Short mmCIF file of C-alpha atoms in Angstrom, two decimals:
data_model
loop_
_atom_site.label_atom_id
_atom_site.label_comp_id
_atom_site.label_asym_id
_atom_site.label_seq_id
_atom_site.Cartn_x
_atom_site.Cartn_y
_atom_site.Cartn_z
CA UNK A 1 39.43 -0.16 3.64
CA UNK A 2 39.88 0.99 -0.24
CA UNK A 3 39.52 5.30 -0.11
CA UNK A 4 36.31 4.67 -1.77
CA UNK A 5 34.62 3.31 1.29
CA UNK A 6 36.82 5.74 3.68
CA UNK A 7 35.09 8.39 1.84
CA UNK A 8 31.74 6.98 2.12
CA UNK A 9 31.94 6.65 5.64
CA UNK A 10 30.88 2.57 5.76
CA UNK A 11 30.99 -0.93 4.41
CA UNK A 12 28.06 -0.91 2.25
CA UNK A 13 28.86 1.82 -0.45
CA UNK A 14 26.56 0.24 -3.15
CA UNK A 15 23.38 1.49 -4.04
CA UNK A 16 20.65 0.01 -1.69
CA UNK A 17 16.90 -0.85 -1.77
CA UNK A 18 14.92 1.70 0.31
CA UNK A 19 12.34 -0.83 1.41
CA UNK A 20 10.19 -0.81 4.07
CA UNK A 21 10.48 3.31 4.39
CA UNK A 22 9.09 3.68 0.84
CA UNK A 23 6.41 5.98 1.11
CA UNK A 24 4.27 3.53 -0.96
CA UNK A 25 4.47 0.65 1.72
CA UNK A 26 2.80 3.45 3.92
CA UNK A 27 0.22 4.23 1.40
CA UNK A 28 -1.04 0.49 0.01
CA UNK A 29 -0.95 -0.24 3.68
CA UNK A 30 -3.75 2.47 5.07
CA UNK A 31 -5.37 2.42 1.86
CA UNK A 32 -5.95 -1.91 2.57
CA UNK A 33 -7.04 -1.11 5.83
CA UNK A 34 -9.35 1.32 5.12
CA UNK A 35 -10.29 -0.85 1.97
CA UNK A 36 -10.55 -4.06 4.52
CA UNK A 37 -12.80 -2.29 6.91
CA UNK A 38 -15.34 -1.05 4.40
CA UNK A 39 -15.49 -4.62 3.47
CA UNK A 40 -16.42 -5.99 6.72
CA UNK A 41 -19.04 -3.10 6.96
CA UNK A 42 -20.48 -3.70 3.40
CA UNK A 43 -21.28 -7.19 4.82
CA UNK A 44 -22.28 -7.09 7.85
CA UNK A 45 -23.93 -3.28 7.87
CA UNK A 46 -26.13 -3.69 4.96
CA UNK A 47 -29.42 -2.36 5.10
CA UNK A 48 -32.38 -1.23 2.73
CA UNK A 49 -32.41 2.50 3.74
CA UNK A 50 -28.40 2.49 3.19
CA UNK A 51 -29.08 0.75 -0.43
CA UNK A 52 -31.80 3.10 -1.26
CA UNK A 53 -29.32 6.27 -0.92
CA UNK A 54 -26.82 4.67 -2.99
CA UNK A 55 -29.34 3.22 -5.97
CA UNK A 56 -29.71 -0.30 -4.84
CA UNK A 57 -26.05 -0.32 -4.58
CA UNK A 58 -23.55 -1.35 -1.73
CA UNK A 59 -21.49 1.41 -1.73
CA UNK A 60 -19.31 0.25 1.15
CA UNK A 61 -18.55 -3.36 -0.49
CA UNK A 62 -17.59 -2.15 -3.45
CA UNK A 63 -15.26 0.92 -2.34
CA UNK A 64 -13.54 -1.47 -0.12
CA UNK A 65 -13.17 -3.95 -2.90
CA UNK A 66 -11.79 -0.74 -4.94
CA UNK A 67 -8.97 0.19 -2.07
CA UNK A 68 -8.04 -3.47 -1.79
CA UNK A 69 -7.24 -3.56 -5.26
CA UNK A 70 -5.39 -0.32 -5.49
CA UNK A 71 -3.70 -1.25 -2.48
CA UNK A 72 -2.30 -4.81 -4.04
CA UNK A 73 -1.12 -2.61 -7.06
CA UNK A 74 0.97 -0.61 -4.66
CA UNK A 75 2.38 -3.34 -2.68
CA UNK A 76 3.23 -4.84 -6.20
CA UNK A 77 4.66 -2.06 -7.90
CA UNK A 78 6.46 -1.74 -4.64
CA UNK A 79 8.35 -5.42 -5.39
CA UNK A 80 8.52 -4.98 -9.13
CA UNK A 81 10.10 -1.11 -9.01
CA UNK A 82 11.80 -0.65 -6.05
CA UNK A 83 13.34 2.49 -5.31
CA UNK A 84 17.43 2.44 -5.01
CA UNK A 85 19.22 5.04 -3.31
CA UNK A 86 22.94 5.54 -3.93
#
């Protein structure tokens, strides 16, 4: 073993991809969920007293659709800036 590892304490000195522990794995994850569910219940829980709160609008449908896609910009930004720790 060269000092440089020795001092390190392991193998793998580099710098290394945090991963799955990145907080924003976490996030796009509960946000999809929660983005996923209000789907389901935009389509299948749709009713005319629910529509006339909202101004003729499904609210649920499109706030899912909204989490979904902020979700998929997390997971992406997740793959295309991951964070490295030294």
């Amino acid at each position: 073993m060269t000092d440089e590892r020795a001092a390190t304490g392991g193998e793998h000195a580099g710098p290394r991809r945090v991963g799955a522990f990145d907080v924003r794995v976490f996030i796009a994850g509960l946000i999809g969920f929660y983005g996923i569910v209000l789907i389901i219940m935009g389509l299948v829980v749709d009713s005319a007293s629910d529509r006339a709160k909202t101004g003729d609008v499904n609210a649920n449908l499109w706030a899912g659709i909204g989490m979904v896609v902020i979700a998929v910009a997390f997971a992406v930004s997740v793959r295309l800036r991951p964070v490295v720790i030294e």
